Tab-separated table of C-alpha atoms (C1' of nucleotides) in Angstrom:
chain	number	residue	atom	x	y	z
A	1	MET	CA	-88.996	-68.102	-43.084
A	2	LEU	CA	-86.663	-68.970	-40.306
A	3	PRO	CA	-87.132	-67.908	-36.421
A	4	PHE	CA	-84.992	-65.175	-35.335
A	5	MET	CA	-81.414	-66.104	-33.942
A	6	GLN	CA	-82.168	-63.655	-31.206
A	7	GLU	CA	-80.699	-65.064	-27.874
A	8	ASN	CA	-83.361	-65.859	-25.031
A	9	VAL	CA	-80.757	-66.259	-22.212
A	10	ASP	CA	-83.928	-66.282	-19.611
A	11	GLU	CA	-84.743	-70.311	-21.053
A	12	VAL	CA	-81.841	-71.711	-21.739
A	13	SER	CA	-78.932	-70.870	-19.788
A	14	VAL	CA	-75.608	-71.008	-21.441
A	15	PRO	CA	-72.150	-71.102	-19.432
A	16	LYS	CA	-70.306	-67.932	-19.448
A	17	ARG	CA	-67.392	-67.653	-21.688
A	18	LYS	CA	-64.222	-66.442	-20.822
A	19	ARG	CA	-63.096	-62.783	-22.086
A	20	GLY	CA	-61.043	-62.918	-25.301
A	21	ARG	CA	-62.856	-65.681	-26.763
A	22	PRO	CA	-64.747	-65.836	-30.023
A	23	ALA	CA	-68.510	-64.769	-29.913
A	24	LYS	CA	-69.864	-68.409	-29.994
A	25	SER	CA	-68.018	-71.518	-30.173
A	26	VAL	CA	-69.338	-74.368	-32.495
A	27	ASP	CA	-71.425	-76.121	-30.052
A	28	GLN	CA	-73.394	-72.975	-29.189
A	29	ARG	CA	-73.793	-72.440	-32.724
A	30	ASN	CA	-74.767	-75.722	-33.329
A	31	GLU	CA	-77.170	-75.262	-30.219
A	32	SER	CA	-78.822	-72.415	-31.324
A	33	ALA	CA	-79.765	-73.920	-34.579
A	34	ARG	CA	-80.856	-76.889	-32.739
A	35	ARG	CA	-83.038	-74.563	-30.617
A	36	MET	CA	-84.494	-72.611	-33.594
A	37	ALA	CA	-85.489	-75.585	-35.365
A	38	LEU	CA	-87.234	-77.044	-32.573
A	39	VAL	CA	-89.519	-73.376	-32.005
A	40	CYS	CA	-90.445	-74.050	-35.427
A	41	VAL	CA	-91.243	-77.480	-35.322
A	42	ALA	CA	-93.453	-76.658	-31.963
A	43	ALA	CA	-95.162	-73.737	-33.596
A	44	LYS	CA	-96.152	-75.806	-36.699
A	45	GLN	CA	-97.801	-78.147	-34.177
A	46	PHE	CA	-99.843	-75.427	-31.392
A	47	ARG	CA	-101.323	-74.058	-34.361
A	48	GLN	CA	-102.543	-77.196	-35.604
A	49	ARG	CA	-103.462	-78.802	-32.630
A	50	GLY	CA	-103.060	-76.023	-30.166
A	51	PHE	CA	-100.619	-75.927	-27.038
A	52	HIS	CA	-102.811	-78.200	-24.755
A	53	GLY	CA	-103.363	-80.661	-27.772
A	54	THR	CA	-99.904	-81.168	-28.277
A	55	SER	CA	-97.695	-83.048	-25.824
A	56	THR	CA	-93.945	-82.569	-25.576
A	57	ARG	CA	-93.365	-86.254	-26.492
A	58	ASP	CA	-95.364	-84.788	-30.276
A	59	ILE	CA	-92.700	-82.434	-30.451
A	60	ALA	CA	-89.645	-84.690	-29.508
A	61	ALA	CA	-91.311	-87.173	-32.273
A	62	ALA	CA	-91.486	-84.689	-34.778
A	63	ALA	CA	-88.152	-83.367	-34.318
A	64	GLY	CA	-86.646	-86.630	-34.324
A	65	ILE	CA	-84.981	-86.350	-30.588
A	66	GLN	CA	-86.398	-88.493	-27.349
A	67	ALA	CA	-89.175	-86.988	-25.220
A	68	GLY	CA	-86.951	-86.095	-22.036
A	69	SER	CA	-84.617	-84.636	-24.909
A	70	LEU	CA	-86.451	-81.263	-25.049
A	71	PHE	CA	-85.749	-80.190	-21.416
A	72	TYR	CA	-81.972	-80.199	-22.649
A	73	PHE	CA	-82.977	-76.892	-24.949
A	74	PHE	CA	-85.867	-75.444	-22.734
A	75	GLU	CA	-86.640	-75.091	-19.071
A	76	SER	CA	-90.199	-76.037	-19.799
A	77	LYS	CA	-93.037	-76.693	-22.016
A	78	GLU	CA	-94.094	-73.160	-21.090
A	79	ALA	CA	-90.925	-71.838	-22.544
A	80	ILE	CA	-91.232	-73.568	-25.698
A	81	LEU	CA	-94.891	-71.595	-25.971
A	82	HIS	CA	-93.104	-68.494	-25.069
A	83	ALA	CA	-90.267	-69.382	-27.780
A	84	VAL	CA	-92.497	-69.563	-30.465
A	85	MET	CA	-94.297	-66.011	-29.640
A	86	ARG	CA	-90.854	-64.288	-29.172
A	87	ASP	CA	-89.519	-65.168	-31.991
A	88	GLY	CA	-92.834	-64.698	-33.962
A	89	MET	CA	-93.199	-61.059	-33.114
A	90	ALA	CA	-89.372	-60.471	-33.591
A	91	GLN	CA	-89.829	-61.749	-37.092
A	92	ALA	CA	-93.492	-59.770	-37.520
A	93	ALA	CA	-92.021	-56.535	-36.681
A	94	VAL	CA	-89.006	-56.186	-38.962
A	95	ALA	CA	-91.431	-57.690	-41.847
A	96	GLN	CA	-94.160	-54.466	-40.782
A	97	ALA	CA	-91.195	-52.219	-40.474
A	98	ALA	CA	-89.613	-53.113	-43.800
A	99	ALA	CA	-93.061	-52.858	-45.277
A	100	LEU	CA	-93.161	-49.736	-44.831
A	101	GLU	CA	-89.889	-48.939	-45.518
A	102	ALA	CA	-90.298	-50.064	-48.892
A	103	LEU	CA	-93.172	-47.174	-49.551
A	104	GLY	CA	-90.771	-44.088	-49.271
A	105	SER	CA	-91.838	-41.328	-47.198
A	106	ARG	CA	-94.215	-39.966	-49.679
A	107	ALA	CA	-96.735	-42.236	-49.749
A	108	SER	CA	-100.104	-41.786	-49.148
A	109	GLY	CA	-102.130	-42.618	-46.058
A	110	VAL	CA	-103.985	-45.192	-47.651
A	111	THR	CA	-101.189	-46.752	-49.624
A	112	ARG	CA	-99.563	-47.584	-45.795
A	113	LEU	CA	-102.635	-49.148	-44.463
A	114	GLU	CA	-102.456	-51.197	-47.538
A	115	ALA	CA	-98.892	-51.794	-46.649
A	116	LEU	CA	-99.987	-52.747	-42.989
A	117	ILE	CA	-102.962	-54.627	-43.764
A	118	ARG	CA	-101.344	-56.983	-46.670
A	119	ASN	CA	-98.325	-57.639	-44.560
A	120	HIS	CA	-100.067	-58.096	-41.620
A	121	LEU	CA	-102.559	-61.467	-43.554
A	122	GLN	CA	-99.263	-62.826	-44.587
A	123	ILE	CA	-98.113	-62.859	-41.313
A	124	MET	CA	-101.748	-64.631	-40.436
A	125	VAL	CA	-102.686	-66.589	-43.494
A	126	GLY	CA	-99.307	-66.680	-45.789
A	127	PRO	CA	-97.186	-69.611	-46.276
A	128	GLU	CA	-95.094	-70.102	-43.146
A	129	SER	CA	-97.749	-68.143	-40.431
A	130	ASP	CA	-97.343	-70.576	-37.878
A	131	PHE	CA	-95.921	-68.240	-35.155
A	132	ILE	CA	-98.674	-65.404	-34.806
A	133	PRO	CA	-101.246	-66.762	-34.776
A	134	VAL	CA	-100.239	-69.479	-31.751
A	135	MET	CA	-99.421	-66.344	-30.248
A	136	LEU	CA	-102.906	-64.584	-30.947
A	137	TYR	CA	-104.911	-67.953	-29.707
A	138	GLU	CA	-102.491	-68.997	-26.688
A	139	TRP	CA	-101.981	-65.967	-25.737
A	140	ARG	CA	-103.508	-66.448	-22.224
A	141	LEU	CA	-101.235	-69.682	-21.221
A	142	LEU	CA	-98.012	-67.621	-21.061
A	143	SER	CA	-96.985	-67.318	-17.164
A	144	PRO	CA	-97.197	-63.411	-15.900
A	145	GLU	CA	-93.845	-62.025	-16.753
A	146	GLN	CA	-94.037	-63.997	-20.480
A	147	ARG	CA	-96.847	-62.206	-21.110
A	148	LEU	CA	-95.709	-58.798	-19.992
A	149	ASP	CA	-92.531	-59.628	-22.221
A	150	VAL	CA	-94.504	-60.329	-25.381
A	151	ALA	CA	-96.699	-57.769	-24.786
A	152	GLU	CA	-93.817	-55.191	-25.323
A	153	GLN	CA	-93.139	-56.519	-28.596
A	154	LYS	CA	-96.575	-56.664	-29.232
A	155	ASP	CA	-97.527	-53.226	-28.450
A	156	ALA	CA	-94.414	-52.427	-30.441
A	157	TYR	CA	-96.158	-53.882	-33.906
A	158	GLU	CA	-99.590	-52.374	-33.169
A	159	ALA	CA	-98.346	-48.625	-32.536
A	160	GLN	CA	-96.669	-48.664	-36.064
A	161	TRP	CA	-100.575	-48.620	-37.049
A	162	MET	CA	-101.777	-45.460	-34.760
A	163	PRO	CA	-100.104	-42.641	-36.912
A	164	VAL	CA	-101.648	-43.965	-40.503
A	165	LEU	CA	-104.696	-44.204	-38.622
A	166	GLN	CA	-104.797	-40.992	-37.552
A	167	ALA	CA	-104.230	-39.513	-40.647
A	168	LEU	CA	-106.554	-41.252	-42.713
A	169	TYR	CA	-109.274	-39.984	-39.906
A	170	ARG	CA	-108.348	-36.541	-40.003
A	171	THR	CA	-108.812	-36.573	-43.866
A	172	GLY	CA	-111.815	-38.559	-43.338
A	173	LYS	CA	-111.554	-41.497	-45.051
A	174	LEU	CA	-111.827	-43.409	-41.499
A	175	LYS	CA	-114.656	-43.022	-40.367
A	176	ALA	CA	-114.202	-44.405	-37.208
A	177	ARG	CA	-112.255	-43.159	-34.250
A	178	PRO	CA	-108.326	-44.853	-34.907
A	179	GLU	CA	-108.076	-46.635	-31.284
A	180	ILE	CA	-110.855	-48.348	-31.532
A	181	ALA	CA	-111.005	-49.201	-35.717
A	182	ARG	CA	-107.243	-50.675	-34.515
A	183	LEU	CA	-108.831	-52.823	-32.362
A	184	LEU	CA	-111.397	-54.191	-34.783
A	185	ILE	CA	-109.488	-53.737	-37.728
A	186	PHE	CA	-106.938	-56.338	-35.986
A	187	GLY	CA	-109.711	-58.525	-35.321
A	188	ALA	CA	-110.815	-58.553	-38.438
A	189	LEU	CA	-107.247	-59.387	-39.755
A	190	ASN	CA	-106.580	-61.907	-37.212
A	191	TRP	CA	-110.106	-63.899	-37.763
A	192	THR	CA	-108.628	-64.617	-40.697
A	193	ALA	CA	-106.400	-67.450	-39.286
A	194	GLN	CA	-110.248	-69.028	-38.542
A	195	TRP	CA	-111.791	-69.291	-41.837
A	196	TYR	CA	-109.266	-68.526	-44.965
A	197	SER	CA	-107.163	-71.034	-46.618
A	198	ASP	CA	-104.944	-71.074	-49.175
A	199	SER	CA	-106.773	-73.943	-51.600
A	200	GLY	CA	-109.111	-70.985	-51.748
A	201	SER	CA	-110.170	-69.077	-54.641
A	202	LEU	CA	-109.556	-65.717	-52.679
A	203	SER	CA	-105.955	-64.285	-53.008
A	204	LEU	CA	-104.213	-62.545	-50.276
A	205	ASP	CA	-104.283	-59.485	-52.839
A	206	GLU	CA	-107.764	-59.556	-53.118
A	207	LEU	CA	-108.295	-59.922	-49.552
A	208	THR	CA	-106.059	-56.969	-49.285
A	209	ASP	CA	-108.470	-54.706	-51.092
A	210	GLN	CA	-111.705	-56.241	-49.822
A	211	SER	CA	-110.436	-55.078	-46.390
A	212	LEU	CA	-109.101	-51.894	-47.303
A	213	ALA	CA	-112.925	-51.514	-49.494
A	214	LEU	CA	-114.584	-52.680	-45.809
A	215	PHE	CA	-112.567	-50.131	-43.986
A	216	ILE	CA	-111.760	-47.024	-45.837
A	217	GLY	CA	-114.312	-47.758	-49.226
A	218	GLU	CA	-111.455	-47.574	-51.175
A	219	ARG	CA	-109.430	-49.592	-53.697
B	1	MET	CA	-129.481	-65.688	-18.707
B	2	LEU	CA	-130.135	-69.318	-18.702
B	3	PRO	CA	-129.175	-71.585	-21.452
B	4	PHE	CA	-132.249	-73.001	-23.759
B	5	MET	CA	-134.569	-76.341	-22.477
B	6	GLN	CA	-133.598	-77.438	-25.229
B	7	GLU	CA	-133.302	-81.310	-24.728
B	8	ASN	CA	-130.124	-83.187	-26.154
B	9	VAL	CA	-130.718	-86.671	-26.176
B	10	ASP	CA	-127.212	-87.743	-27.534
B	11	GLU	CA	-125.877	-86.871	-24.792
B	12	VAL	CA	-127.777	-87.950	-21.473
B	13	SER	CA	-130.283	-90.886	-22.527
B	14	VAL	CA	-133.247	-90.419	-20.453
B	15	PRO	CA	-135.401	-94.084	-20.120
B	16	LYS	CA	-138.070	-94.175	-22.501
B	17	ARG	CA	-141.802	-93.055	-21.535
B	18	LYS	CA	-145.194	-94.880	-21.486
B	19	ARG	CA	-147.255	-93.537	-23.736
B	20	GLY	CA	-150.195	-91.712	-22.123
B	21	ARG	CA	-147.793	-90.412	-19.241
B	22	PRO	CA	-147.379	-86.600	-18.694
B	23	ALA	CA	-144.644	-85.500	-21.075
B	24	LYS	CA	-142.454	-84.958	-18.162
B	25	SER	CA	-142.068	-86.351	-14.679
B	26	VAL	CA	-141.065	-84.374	-11.751
B	27	ASP	CA	-137.495	-86.461	-11.747
B	28	GLN	CA	-137.203	-85.715	-15.293
B	29	ARG	CA	-137.903	-82.057	-14.452
B	30	ASN	CA	-134.846	-81.649	-11.783
B	31	GLU	CA	-132.697	-83.629	-13.469
B	32	SER	CA	-132.825	-81.140	-16.748
B	33	ALA	CA	-132.831	-77.829	-14.384
B	34	ARG	CA	-129.847	-79.468	-13.112
B	35	ARG	CA	-127.917	-80.094	-15.787
B	36	MET	CA	-128.614	-76.606	-17.385
B	37	ALA	CA	-127.085	-75.180	-13.954
B	38	LEU	CA	-124.142	-77.123	-14.541
B	39	VAL	CA	-123.972	-76.042	-18.359
B	40	CYS	CA	-123.747	-72.465	-16.880
B	41	VAL	CA	-121.232	-73.220	-14.390
B	42	ALA	CA	-119.158	-75.109	-17.082
B	43	ALA	CA	-119.493	-72.325	-19.882
B	44	LYS	CA	-118.498	-69.727	-16.770
B	45	GLN	CA	-115.394	-71.673	-16.602
B	46	PHE	CA	-114.335	-72.477	-20.432
B	47	ARG	CA	-114.651	-68.874	-20.954
B	48	GLN	CA	-112.118	-68.097	-18.283
B	49	ARG	CA	-109.448	-70.845	-18.294
B	50	GLY	CA	-110.734	-72.920	-21.620
B	51	PHE	CA	-111.584	-76.024	-21.746
B	52	HIS	CA	-108.883	-77.438	-21.502
B	53	GLY	CA	-107.535	-75.227	-18.442
B	54	THR	CA	-110.886	-76.698	-17.023
B	55	SER	CA	-110.703	-79.991	-15.124
B	56	THR	CA	-114.179	-81.878	-14.542
B	57	ARG	CA	-113.202	-81.295	-10.861
B	58	ASP	CA	-113.217	-77.971	-11.177
B	59	ILE	CA	-116.201	-77.892	-12.589
B	60	ALA	CA	-118.298	-80.430	-10.234
B	61	ALA	CA	-116.626	-78.079	-7.076
B	62	ALA	CA	-118.013	-74.965	-8.219
B	63	ALA	CA	-121.064	-76.617	-9.089
B	64	GLY	CA	-121.258	-78.181	-5.424
B	65	ILE	CA	-121.018	-81.994	-6.478
B	66	GLN	CA	-118.951	-84.441	-6.410
B	67	ALA	CA	-116.121	-84.865	-9.342
B	68	GLY	CA	-117.889	-88.193	-10.586
B	69	SER	CA	-121.284	-87.152	-10.184
B	70	LEU	CA	-120.747	-84.994	-13.174
B	71	PHE	CA	-120.543	-88.221	-15.332
B	72	TYR	CA	-124.387	-88.813	-14.241
B	73	PHE	CA	-125.276	-85.716	-16.341
B	74	PHE	CA	-122.733	-85.778	-19.055
B	75	GLU	CA	-121.414	-89.015	-20.993
B	76	SER	CA	-117.632	-86.783	-21.451
B	77	LYS	CA	-115.971	-83.971	-20.600
B	78	GLU	CA	-116.532	-82.952	-24.674
B	79	ALA	CA	-120.471	-83.485	-24.295
B	80	ILE	CA	-120.423	-80.594	-21.913
B	81	LEU	CA	-118.545	-78.659	-24.419
B	82	HIS	CA	-120.875	-79.867	-26.915
B	83	ALA	CA	-123.827	-78.687	-24.967
B	84	VAL	CA	-122.373	-75.180	-23.837
B	85	MET	CA	-121.647	-74.549	-27.840
B	86	ARG	CA	-125.566	-75.628	-28.316
B	87	ASP	CA	-127.543	-73.891	-25.719
B	88	GLY	CA	-125.278	-70.625	-26.300
B	89	MET	CA	-125.980	-70.625	-30.235
B	90	ALA	CA	-129.815	-71.370	-29.841
B	91	GLN	CA	-130.160	-68.655	-27.408
B	92	ALA	CA	-127.975	-66.517	-29.794
B	93	ALA	CA	-130.262	-67.125	-32.599
B	94	VAL	CA	-133.321	-66.405	-31.053
B	95	ALA	CA	-131.793	-62.851	-29.531
B	96	GLN	CA	-130.644	-62.155	-32.631
B	97	ALA	CA	-134.250	-62.855	-34.597
B	98	ALA	CA	-136.152	-60.744	-31.711
B	99	ALA	CA	-133.579	-58.103	-32.662
B	100	LEU	CA	-134.547	-58.010	-36.066
B	101	GLU	CA	-138.447	-58.529	-35.312
B	102	ALA	CA	-138.098	-56.001	-33.126
B	103	LEU	CA	-137.425	-53.194	-35.968
B	104	GLY	CA	-140.677	-54.000	-38.525
B	105	SER	CA	-140.429	-54.660	-41.874
B	106	ARG	CA	-139.781	-50.719	-42.871
B	107	ALA	CA	-136.465	-50.331	-41.170
B	108	SER	CA	-133.505	-49.098	-43.498
B	109	GLY	CA	-130.464	-51.577	-44.043
B	110	VAL	CA	-128.157	-49.227	-41.871
B	111	THR	CA	-131.177	-49.504	-38.904
B	112	ARG	CA	-130.605	-53.363	-39.392
B	113	LEU	CA	-126.847	-53.579	-39.301
B	114	GLU	CA	-127.017	-51.943	-36.461
B	115	ALA	CA	-128.960	-54.379	-34.645
B	116	LEU	CA	-127.087	-56.977	-35.855
B	117	ILE	CA	-123.928	-55.627	-34.542
B	118	ARG	CA	-125.629	-54.292	-31.389
B	119	ASN	CA	-126.729	-57.740	-31.011
B	120	HIS	CA	-123.544	-59.225	-31.878
B	121	LEU	CA	-121.492	-57.275	-29.414
B	122	GLN	CA	-124.034	-58.196	-26.341
B	123	ILE	CA	-123.673	-61.595	-26.811
B	124	MET	CA	-119.773	-61.442	-27.082
B	125	VAL	CA	-119.320	-59.160	-24.343
B	126	GLY	CA	-121.961	-58.255	-22.233
B	127	PRO	CA	-123.029	-59.421	-19.113
B	128	GLU	CA	-123.970	-63.447	-19.390
B	129	SER	CA	-121.782	-63.906	-22.121
B	130	ASP	CA	-120.017	-67.090	-21.908
B	131	PHE	CA	-121.453	-69.368	-24.078
B	132	ILE	CA	-120.789	-67.688	-27.146
B	133	PRO	CA	-117.072	-67.064	-26.931
B	134	VAL	CA	-116.621	-70.745	-25.781
B	135	MET	CA	-118.458	-71.492	-28.839
B	136	LEU	CA	-115.937	-69.459	-30.932
B	137	TYR	CA	-112.827	-70.017	-29.035
B	138	GLU	CA	-112.721	-73.772	-28.589
B	139	TRP	CA	-114.316	-74.869	-31.661
B	140	ARG	CA	-111.755	-77.284	-32.968
B	141	LEU	CA	-112.089	-79.645	-29.629
B	142	LEU	CA	-115.184	-80.714	-30.460
B	143	SER	CA	-115.460	-84.445	-32.540
B	144	PRO	CA	-116.422	-83.881	-36.178
B	145	GLU	CA	-120.080	-84.786	-35.525
B	146	GLN	CA	-120.637	-82.265	-32.646
B	147	ARG	CA	-118.853	-80.031	-34.296
B	148	LEU	CA	-121.027	-80.247	-37.448
B	149	ASP	CA	-124.135	-80.195	-35.636
B	150	VAL	CA	-122.797	-76.745	-33.954
B	151	ALA	CA	-121.923	-75.642	-37.747
B	152	GLU	CA	-125.400	-75.948	-38.776
B	153	GLN	CA	-126.582	-73.739	-35.823
B	154	LYS	CA	-123.734	-71.128	-36.544
B	155	ASP	CA	-124.465	-71.257	-40.678
B	156	ALA	CA	-128.176	-70.091	-39.837
B	157	TYR	CA	-127.520	-67.065	-37.273
B	158	GLU	CA	-124.482	-65.640	-39.806
B	159	ALA	CA	-126.937	-66.106	-42.605
B	160	GLN	CA	-129.390	-63.941	-41.247
B	161	TRP	CA	-126.546	-60.839	-42.082
B	162	MET	CA	-126.221	-61.654	-45.539
B	163	PRO	CA	-129.657	-59.850	-47.307
B	164	VAL	CA	-129.147	-57.082	-45.086
B	165	LEU	CA	-125.383	-56.933	-46.123
B	166	GLN	CA	-126.318	-57.145	-49.555
B	167	ALA	CA	-128.573	-54.530	-49.772
B	168	LEU	CA	-125.924	-52.301	-48.458
B	169	TYR	CA	-123.618	-53.419	-51.157
B	170	ARG	CA	-126.374	-52.685	-53.540
B	171	THR	CA	-126.878	-49.281	-52.349
B	172	GLY	CA	-123.403	-48.757	-52.557
B	173	LYS	CA	-122.965	-48.046	-48.747
B	174	LEU	CA	-121.238	-51.229	-48.089
B	175	LYS	CA	-117.678	-51.439	-50.376
B	176	ALA	CA	-116.410	-54.818	-49.417
B	177	ARG	CA	-118.337	-57.973	-51.392
B	178	PRO	CA	-120.791	-59.124	-48.709
B	179	GLU	CA	-119.547	-62.453	-48.483
B	180	ILE	CA	-115.876	-61.159	-47.098
B	181	ALA	CA	-117.412	-58.311	-45.605
B	182	ARG	CA	-119.630	-61.133	-43.635
B	183	LEU	CA	-116.217	-62.857	-42.600
B	184	LEU	CA	-114.400	-59.616	-41.838
B	185	ILE	CA	-116.835	-58.407	-39.682
B	186	PHE	CA	-117.680	-60.811	-37.647
B	187	GLY	CA	-113.783	-61.362	-37.181
B	188	ALA	CA	-113.818	-57.567	-35.443
B	189	LEU	CA	-116.422	-57.746	-33.409
B	190	ASN	CA	-115.427	-61.785	-32.482
B	191	TRP	CA	-112.271	-60.662	-31.352
B	192	THR	CA	-113.922	-57.763	-28.605
B	193	ALA	CA	-113.931	-60.877	-26.315
B	194	GLN	CA	-110.099	-60.616	-25.963
B	195	TRP	CA	-110.227	-57.005	-25.041
B	196	TYR	CA	-113.238	-55.018	-24.805
B	197	SER	CA	-113.999	-55.076	-20.848
B	198	ASP	CA	-116.970	-53.781	-18.906
B	199	SER	CA	-115.227	-51.681	-16.400
B	200	GLY	CA	-113.567	-49.478	-19.234
B	201	SER	CA	-114.966	-46.583	-20.910
B	202	LEU	CA	-116.275	-47.395	-24.242
B	203	SER	CA	-120.028	-48.630	-23.563
B	204	LEU	CA	-121.606	-51.180	-25.905
B	205	ASP	CA	-123.433	-48.112	-27.457
B	206	GLU	CA	-119.996	-46.518	-28.499
B	207	LEU	CA	-118.662	-49.938	-29.890
B	208	THR	CA	-121.675	-50.394	-31.570
B	209	ASP	CA	-121.714	-46.830	-33.777
B	210	GLN	CA	-117.794	-46.874	-33.578
B	211	SER	CA	-118.207	-50.650	-35.703
B	212	LEU	CA	-120.874	-49.029	-38.293
B	213	ALA	CA	-118.806	-46.256	-38.619
B	214	LEU	CA	-115.906	-48.259	-39.784
B	215	PHE	CA	-117.818	-51.193	-41.939
B	216	ILE	CA	-120.195	-48.553	-43.875
B	217	GLY	CA	-118.877	-45.183	-42.826
B	218	GLU	CA	-122.185	-43.752	-40.810
B	219	ARG	CA	-123.418	-43.166	-37.283
C	1	DC	C1'	-126.480	-88.728	-6.766
C	2	DC	C1'	-121.384	-90.667	-3.462
C	3	DT	C1'	-117.604	-93.643	-2.718
C	4	DA	C1'	-113.634	-95.401	-3.957
C	5	DC	C1'	-111.036	-96.303	-7.556
C	6	DC	C1'	-108.236	-97.270	-12.278
C	7	DG	C1'	-105.244	-96.522	-16.098
C	8	DA	C1'	-102.950	-93.607	-19.035
C	9	DT	C1'	-101.054	-89.802	-19.779
C	10	DC	C1'	-98.251	-86.130	-19.377
C	11	DG	C1'	-94.724	-83.188	-17.991
C	12	DG	C1'	-90.117	-83.287	-15.910
C	13	DT	C1'	-85.748	-84.969	-13.697
C	14	DA	C1'	-81.293	-87.856	-12.694
C	15	DG	C1'	-77.508	-89.689	-14.594
C	16	DG	C1'	-74.876	-90.211	-17.905
D	1	DC	C1'	-78.270	-85.526	-26.384
D	2	DC	C1'	-80.730	-90.831	-24.709
D	3	DT	C1'	-82.302	-94.343	-20.615
D	4	DA	C1'	-85.601	-94.768	-17.496
D	5	DC	C1'	-88.281	-93.131	-14.467
D	6	DC	C1'	-91.442	-90.364	-11.104
D	7	DG	C1'	-95.279	-88.177	-9.206
D	8	DA	C1'	-99.179	-85.838	-10.179
D	9	DT	C1'	-103.279	-85.033	-12.558
D	10	DC	C1'	-106.478	-86.433	-15.334
D	11	DG	C1'	-110.931	-88.216	-17.699
D	12	DG	C1'	-113.663	-91.574	-16.865
D	13	DT	C1'	-116.202	-96.196	-14.582
D	14	DA	C1'	-118.332	-99.794	-11.519
D	15	DG	C1'	-121.634	-100.098	-7.549
D	16	DG	C1'	-124.374	-98.398	-4.829
DNA sequence: CCTACCGATCGGTAGG
DNA sequence: CCTACCGATCGGTAGG
């Protein structure tokens, strides 16, 4: 799974193009692709050893470039972390929207919650799940401005759960108040990054079922 | 709440005493008390800014000693982290045992779970709650030997939950399998360190009630 | 416990 | 993108 193409003008300043030219030059495409690859490499390392446990030299070496060259693409180490979180959240938002849309409008509340849980677990512990765990566990290392920026994406992502939880609360299947339930449920799911391993005997589907059983007593 | 007196012979080597002498000399008492205070100071800083975000100079300054003096008490920065986790877990184990014993032997499964949840939340977000969050969130920074050591305490603490969860599962109040339920519930509770604030309108009792409602639909 | 200090590492930059 | 390098910080130590 690749991070999004989404430009982040704050972090790499691209020279202004003249009007009338094509949208992106070959150079810009290559640069953008290279940058994406670097973000992926960084995400994996940050996930494995943490932000502070990963040096910019580590990232450069894993990407096959010289240590100083990283700063041609990113203005600082924090900017790399920010990019990992931005790209991860953008991707998570798309996956979640797709998961909900795939259900159609007549799906039950339980089915919707199940889809949200499965999708979130996939993001947390599935293959290619480096970005969001990094975001969740290295959150406080962002600058205030960066944090505000990512918080916007995160809030939008979490807000999608509220109508589902509210509906389940109204029908009595969810017994905890939706706002607190959301926080507790996200905690339970986010914590899976600490203990779930693909090699274990527990499949993602089983974990989804057990989560549903715990939270609303069904499935 | 003070960390435990528990000696950690691995970390500060105290000269062997001659037989027949009193258990601890005045010097050793003072040294031990000073060491405990340092662990408290370190716990607070690790909690606030993380292990890597806290320098040994920060800890020394907050404790009112010179930077190098820390290494008279601890052999390394990691040893301080280890001590925070050891002391925190020892304290948590005592608090949990007391919470269960206070119930007596005729308490219901729901009541027992409620007591466990309230106690754990207290440890996570109550006043003086620096130790366990540090343990949970800086876990991987320990050396393999240190990690094994703390894991022993942690496993014993978590094991106390199993009979309670199993009983609730048998009576049908808990719908998820006990082992997975334990992991998910701990996740939900451990995550409160990320969002709960004393200043908010949600009391610890309310949070306990809502957690119970979410997990077993009661209270 | 303090003073004085060291070696290593690290993020980041200049110039090409 | 690379080469070559800098300044700061940091964990830790020797000697008292």
